[in-house]
Coordinates of C-alpha atoms in Angstrom, one line a residue:
M7 CA 41.6 77.6 35.4
S8 CA 41.6 74.2 33.9
N9 CA 42.6 71.6 36.6
D10 CA 43.8 69.3 33.8
K11 CA 45.9 66.3 34.9
I12 CA 49.6 67.2 34.8
N13 CA 52.0 64.8 33.0
F14 CA 55.1 65.3 35.0
S15 CA 57.2 63.2 32.7
E16 CA 56.9 65.9 30.1
L17 CA 58.0 68.7 32.5
K18 CA 61.6 69.9 32.9
R19 CA 61.6 72.9 35.3
V20 CA 59.5 73.9 38.2
L21 CA 59.5 77.1 40.3
I22 CA 58.3 77.1 43.9
I23 CA 57.5 80.6 45.3
K24 CA 57.5 81.1 49.1
L25 CA 57.7 84.8 49.9
R26 CA 57.4 84.8 53.7
H27 CA 59.5 84.7 56.9
H28 CA 62.3 82.3 57.8
G29 CA 60.1 79.7 59.5
D30 CA 57.6 79.7 56.7
V31 CA 60.3 79.0 54.2
L32 CA 61.7 76.2 56.2
L33 CA 58.3 74.7 56.6
S34 CA 58.0 74.6 52.8
S35 CA 61.2 72.5 52.5
P36 CA 59.4 69.1 52.3
V37 CA 57.6 70.3 49.1
F38 CA 60.9 70.5 47.3
Q39 CA 62.0 67.1 48.6
V40 CA 58.8 65.2 47.9
L41 CA 58.5 66.6 44.4
K42 CA 62.2 65.6 43.7
N43 CA 61.6 62.1 45.2
H44 CA 58.7 61.4 43.0
Y45 CA 60.1 63.0 39.8
P46 CA 64.0 63.0 40.0
H47 CA 64.4 64.4 36.5
L48 CA 62.9 67.7 37.4
E49 CA 64.9 70.8 38.0
I50 CA 63.3 72.5 41.0
D51 CA 64.0 76.2 41.7
G52 CA 62.9 78.4 44.6
L53 CA 62.1 82.0 44.9
V54 CA 62.3 83.6 48.3
Y55 CA 63.2 86.8 50.0
K56 CA 67.0 87.2 50.3
E57 CA 67.0 87.3 54.1
T58 CA 65.4 83.8 54.2
A59 CA 67.6 82.2 51.6
E60 CA 69.7 80.3 54.2
M61 CA 66.7 78.1 54.9
L62 CA 67.1 76.5 51.4
Q63 CA 70.7 77.3 50.6
F64 CA 72.0 73.8 50.8
H65 CA 68.7 71.9 50.2
P66 CA 69.6 68.9 48.0
A67 CA 66.5 69.1 45.9
V68 CA 66.9 72.8 45.0
S69 CA 68.5 73.4 41.6
K70 CA 68.7 77.2 41.7
L71 CA 67.6 79.6 44.4
H72 CA 66.4 83.1 43.2
C73 CA 66.0 85.9 45.7
I74 CA 64.1 89.2 46.1
D75 CA 66.0 91.7 48.2
R76 CA 63.5 93.9 50.0
D77 CA 66.3 96.5 50.4
W78 CA 66.2 97.2 46.7
K79 CA 63.5 99.8 47.3
K80 CA 65.8 101.7 49.7
Q81 CA 68.2 102.4 46.8
G82 CA 65.5 104.3 44.8
K83 CA 62.9 103.5 42.2
I84 CA 65.3 103.3 39.2
Y85 CA 67.7 100.9 41.1
S86 CA 64.8 98.8 42.3
L87 CA 63.2 98.6 38.8
G88 CA 66.6 97.5 37.3
K89 CA 67.0 94.7 39.9
E90 CA 63.4 93.5 39.3
L91 CA 63.8 93.4 35.6
K92 CA 67.1 91.5 35.9
L93 CA 65.4 88.9 38.1
L94 CA 62.4 88.7 35.7
N95 CA 64.8 88.0 32.8
T96 CA 66.7 85.4 34.8
L97 CA 63.4 83.6 35.6
K98 CA 62.2 83.9 32.0
R99 CA 65.4 82.2 30.8
R100 CA 64.6 79.2 33.0
Q101 CA 61.4 78.6 31.0
Y102 CA 59.4 77.0 33.8
D103 CA 56.8 74.4 32.9
L104 CA 55.1 74.6 36.3
I105 CA 54.9 77.3 39.0
I106 CA 53.8 76.4 42.6
H107 CA 52.8 79.5 44.5
L108 CA 52.7 78.7 48.3
T109 CA 51.4 82.0 49.6
E110 CA 48.7 84.6 48.8
H111 CA 51.3 87.2 47.8
W112 CA 50.2 89.2 44.7
R113 CA 53.8 89.2 43.4
G114 CA 53.6 85.4 42.8
A115 CA 50.4 85.7 40.8
S116 CA 51.9 88.6 38.7
L117 CA 55.0 86.4 38.0
V118 CA 52.8 83.6 36.8
R119 CA 51.3 85.9 34.3
L120 CA 54.6 87.3 33.2
L121 CA 56.4 83.9 33.0
R122 CA 53.5 82.0 31.4
P123 CA 54.2 78.5 32.4
E124 CA 52.0 75.7 31.0
Y125 CA 50.8 74.9 34.5
S126 CA 50.5 76.9 37.7
I127 CA 48.9 76.2 41.1
S128 CA 47.9 78.1 44.2
A129 CA 45.5 77.7 47.1
D130 CA 42.0 79.0 46.6
Y131 CA 42.2 81.6 49.3
Q132 CA 39.0 83.1 50.7
H133 CA 40.3 86.6 50.3
R134 CA 41.6 86.0 46.7
R135 CA 38.4 85.1 45.0
G136 CA 38.6 87.9 42.4
T137 CA 38.9 87.4 38.6
F138 CA 42.6 88.2 38.5
W139 CA 43.7 85.5 40.9
R140 CA 41.3 82.8 39.7
K141 CA 42.2 83.3 36.1
T142 CA 46.0 83.4 36.8
F143 CA 46.4 79.8 37.8
T144 CA 45.6 76.7 35.9
H145 CA 45.0 74.8 39.2
L146 CA 43.5 75.9 42.5
Y147 CA 43.1 73.8 45.6
T148 CA 41.5 74.1 49.0
P149 CA 44.1 73.5 51.8
G150 CA 43.1 71.5 54.9
H151 CA 43.0 73.0 58.4
Y152 CA 46.0 71.3 59.8
H153 CA 49.8 71.8 60.2
I154 CA 51.4 74.3 57.8
V155 CA 53.7 71.6 56.4
E156 CA 50.6 69.6 55.4
R157 CA 49.0 72.7 53.9
N158 CA 52.1 73.3 51.8
L159 CA 52.0 69.6 50.7
D160 CA 48.4 70.0 49.7
A161 CA 49.7 71.7 46.5
L162 CA 51.3 68.4 45.6
R163 CA 48.3 66.4 46.5
A164 CA 46.2 68.6 44.3
M165 CA 48.5 67.4 41.4
E166 CA 48.0 63.7 42.4
I167 CA 51.4 63.5 44.2
T168 CA 50.9 61.7 47.6
P169 CA 53.6 62.4 50.1
Q170 CA 54.6 59.5 52.4
D171 CA 55.2 60.1 56.1
D172 CA 58.9 59.3 55.9
E173 CA 59.5 62.0 53.3
K174 CA 57.7 64.8 55.0
Q175 CA 60.5 65.8 57.4
L176 CA 61.9 69.4 57.3
V177 CA 65.1 69.6 55.3
L178 CA 67.9 71.9 56.5
E179 CA 71.6 71.5 55.9
P180 CA 73.8 74.0 57.7
G181 CA 76.7 73.5 55.3
P182 CA 80.4 72.7 55.9
A183 CA 81.4 76.2 57.0
A184 CA 78.8 76.5 59.7
R185 CA 79.4 73.0 61.0
D186 CA 83.1 73.6 61.1
K187 CA 82.7 76.9 63.0
I188 CA 80.4 75.4 65.6
K189 CA 82.7 72.4 66.0
R190 CA 85.7 74.6 66.7
L191 CA 83.6 76.9 69.0
L192 CA 82.3 74.0 71.1
E193 CA 85.8 72.5 71.4
S194 CA 87.2 75.9 72.6
E195 CA 84.4 76.0 75.3
S196 CA 84.9 72.4 76.3
L197 CA 81.3 71.6 75.4
A198 CA 80.7 68.0 74.2
A199 CA 78.1 67.1 71.6
Q200 CA 74.8 66.4 73.4
G201 CA 76.5 67.9 76.5
F202 CA 74.5 71.2 76.7
I203 CA 71.0 72.6 76.5
H204 CA 70.3 75.2 73.8
I205 CA 67.9 78.0 74.8
H206 CA 66.6 80.7 72.4
P207 CA 64.3 82.9 74.4
G208 CA 63.4 85.6 71.8
S209 CA 61.2 86.1 68.8
R210 CA 60.8 89.0 66.4
W211 CA 57.2 89.1 67.8
L212 CA 57.3 90.1 71.5
F213 CA 53.8 88.7 72.1
K214 CA 55.2 85.2 71.6
C215 CA 57.9 85.6 74.3
W216 CA 57.9 84.1 77.8
K217 CA 58.4 86.3 80.9
E218 CA 62.1 87.2 81.3
S219 CA 62.2 86.4 85.0
H220 CA 60.7 82.9 84.3
F221 CA 63.4 82.2 81.7
S222 CA 66.0 83.4 84.2
A223 CA 64.7 81.1 86.9
F224 CA 64.6 78.2 84.6
I225 CA 68.2 78.7 83.4
K226 CA 69.4 79.0 87.0
T227 CA 67.7 75.8 88.0
L228 CA 69.3 74.0 85.1
I229 CA 72.8 75.2 86.0
G230 CA 72.1 74.4 89.6
R231 CA 71.5 70.8 88.5
G232 CA 74.9 70.8 86.7
E233 CA 73.6 71.4 83.2
K234 CA 75.6 73.4 80.7
V235 CA 73.5 76.0 78.9
V236 CA 74.0 77.9 75.6
V237 CA 71.9 80.9 75.0
T238 CA 71.3 82.4 71.5
A239 CA 69.5 85.5 70.1
A240 CA 69.1 87.3 66.8
P241 CA 71.3 90.3 66.3
D242 CA 68.4 92.5 67.1
K243 CA 68.5 95.1 69.9
A244 CA 65.2 94.0 71.5
E245 CA 66.2 90.3 71.5
M246 CA 69.7 91.2 72.7
D247 CA 68.3 93.3 75.5
M248 CA 66.0 90.5 76.5
V249 CA 68.8 88.0 76.7
G250 CA 70.9 90.5 78.7
H251 CA 68.1 90.8 81.3
I252 CA 67.6 87.0 81.4
I253 CA 71.2 86.0 82.1
Q254 CA 72.1 89.0 84.3
G255 CA 74.0 87.8 87.3
I256 CA 74.6 84.3 86.0
K257 CA 78.4 83.8 86.1
T258 CA 79.0 80.1 85.5
G259 CA 77.6 77.3 83.4
L260 CA 76.4 79.5 80.6
L261 CA 77.7 80.4 77.2
D262 CA 76.1 83.5 75.7
L263 CA 76.2 83.5 71.9
G264 CA 73.5 86.2 71.4
G265 CA 73.9 88.0 68.1
N266 CA 77.0 86.0 67.1
L267 CA 75.5 83.3 64.8
N268 CA 73.7 83.3 61.5
L269 CA 70.8 80.9 61.1
L270 CA 72.9 78.2 59.5
E271 CA 75.4 78.4 62.4
L272 CA 72.5 78.3 64.8
A273 CA 71.3 75.1 63.0
A274 CA 74.7 73.5 63.4
L275 CA 74.8 74.5 67.1
T276 CA 71.3 73.1 67.9
S277 CA 72.1 69.9 66.1
Q278 CA 74.8 69.3 68.8
A279 CA 72.5 70.1 71.8
K280 CA 70.8 67.4 73.8
C281 CA 67.7 69.6 74.1
Y282 CA 66.3 72.9 72.8
I283 CA 64.0 75.2 74.7
G284 CA 62.2 78.1 73.0
V285 CA 59.0 79.8 71.8
D286 CA 57.1 79.9 68.5
T287 CA 59.9 81.2 66.3
A288 CA 62.1 80.2 63.4
P289 CA 64.9 78.8 65.6
T290 CA 62.4 76.4 67.0
H291 CA 61.5 75.1 63.6
I292 CA 65.3 74.9 62.9
A293 CA 65.7 72.7 66.0
A294 CA 63.0 70.4 64.7
A295 CA 64.6 70.2 61.3
M296 CA 67.9 69.2 63.0
Q297 CA 66.0 66.5 65.0
T298 CA 66.9 68.1 68.3
P299 CA 64.4 67.2 71.1
L300 CA 62.6 70.3 72.1
V301 CA 60.2 72.0 74.5
V302 CA 58.3 75.0 73.0
L303 CA 56.0 77.4 74.7
F304 CA 52.9 78.6 72.8
G305 CA 50.6 81.5 73.6
P306 CA 48.6 83.4 71.1
S307 CA 49.7 81.3 68.1
D308 CA 48.2 77.9 67.2
E309 CA 50.4 74.9 67.9
T310 CA 48.2 72.7 65.6
L311 CA 49.3 74.9 62.7
W312 CA 52.8 75.9 63.8
G313 CA 54.0 73.3 66.3
P314 CA 57.2 71.2 66.1
W315 CA 57.2 68.9 63.1
Q316 CA 58.2 65.2 63.2
V317 CA 60.6 65.5 66.2
K318 CA 60.5 64.5 69.8
H319 CA 58.9 67.4 71.6
R320 CA 56.7 68.8 74.3
V321 CA 54.3 71.8 73.7
I322 CA 53.4 73.9 76.7
S323 CA 50.5 76.3 76.5
G324 CA 48.6 78.4 79.0
D325 CA 46.0 76.3 80.7
G326 CA 42.6 77.9 81.5
F327 CA 42.8 80.5 78.7
N328 CA 39.8 79.8 76.5
C329 CA 40.7 82.8 74.4
R330 CA 43.8 81.2 72.9
P331 CA 44.9 80.8 70.2
C332 CA 43.9 84.4 69.5
N333 CA 46.7 85.5 67.2
Q334 CA 46.6 88.9 68.8
D335 CA 49.6 91.2 69.5
G336 CA 49.5 90.5 73.2
C337 CA 46.5 91.0 75.5
K338 CA 44.7 94.1 74.4
G339 CA 47.7 95.0 72.1
S340 CA 50.1 95.2 75.0
K341 CA 52.8 92.9 73.5
I342 CA 52.4 90.8 76.6
S343 CA 50.5 87.5 76.5
D344 CA 49.0 86.4 79.8
C345 CA 48.6 82.8 78.6
L346 CA 52.4 82.7 78.2
Y347 CA 53.4 84.7 81.3
E348 CA 51.3 82.3 83.5
I349 CA 53.5 79.3 82.5
T350 CA 55.9 78.6 85.4
A351 CA 59.6 77.6 85.2
D352 CA 58.7 74.4 87.1
T353 CA 56.2 73.5 84.4
V354 CA 58.8 73.8 81.7
L355 CA 61.3 71.9 83.7
K356 CA 58.9 69.1 84.3
A357 CA 58.0 68.9 80.6
M358 CA 61.7 68.7 79.7
D359 CA 62.5 66.1 82.3
E360 CA 59.5 63.9 81.2
M361 CA 60.6 64.1 77.5
M362 CA 64.2 63.2 78.2
S363 CA 63.1 60.4 80.5
D364 CA 60.8 59.0 77.8
M365 CA 63.7 59.1 75.3
D366 CA 65.9 57.2 77.7
T367 CA 63.2 54.6 78.0
D368 CA 62.8 54.3 74.3
R369 CA 66.6 53.9 73.9
S370 CA 66.8 51.2 76.5
V371 CA 63.9 49.2 74.9
S372 CA 65.4 49.4 71.5

């Protein structure tokens, strides 16, 4: 480890590694943009898991997006090894001058050693204090205890790049195909832009989900007030079953798109909504990236780290639960979080109404 000052004017190519889930990758999007803003001559590549590539597919600052497919292993060791070697050779041909590793994943550290860039940087993780990690990177930094976006940007600060507030926004472009599909879909359903509320009840982690009966009561109240509601869900049996229970018996005022949209299409959809309601999950970060006002419910996870970023929003968390955020898999491993289940539909409705009223006031003043 050297921590020498980096002369970016002499660099040509940078690789940013983010091997995590969809939301994590999206929350790293400002790193690409800020780096490009400060040094436009750089070619900035990304390395992510294949299933998360949509989060950076149309990012204007990304030159090339490389992917690791976790399904390679299912095809056998020889097939997987061939794919890994092909990826490694592709990365070697890019001849990176700098690698920014944004997680504690060992694969990123191994790639730094194999690719041998002049500079490499990672966080100085408490659980990565061994010789291998510390001698892999030329620069290590200690991230602050604040929002994940800021923690990602700490990698740039450690290299004397200071992000400005107006360049820290999440960057997500759905692309023309997704935008066109949603435009035609909304027209076919006679739904106007800003004329519906988008609700995404599910999460891959059940302990982050609100009580089904509360979501159902909330949706029925909205429809009773004359609102149009669009519900989405991932094409996952657990989420689809959840949505089925929530909307059971609701015959009018609701469009169920559960399992029918990819994440870019979901982004295009939520960009047209007047409001988004959800829990701590990737679609909530997508709504924030699309600047859709949102209300999000938090339970075991920490909103100071994972809350909506630079968007009009309200965060609702269980009052009176001193144990949160616990980051546990539900209370006593039950997959059910009491701090979330105690939140009432009326509480969420009030938060949404207050947020929308404040926005109306802001518009009238401006």
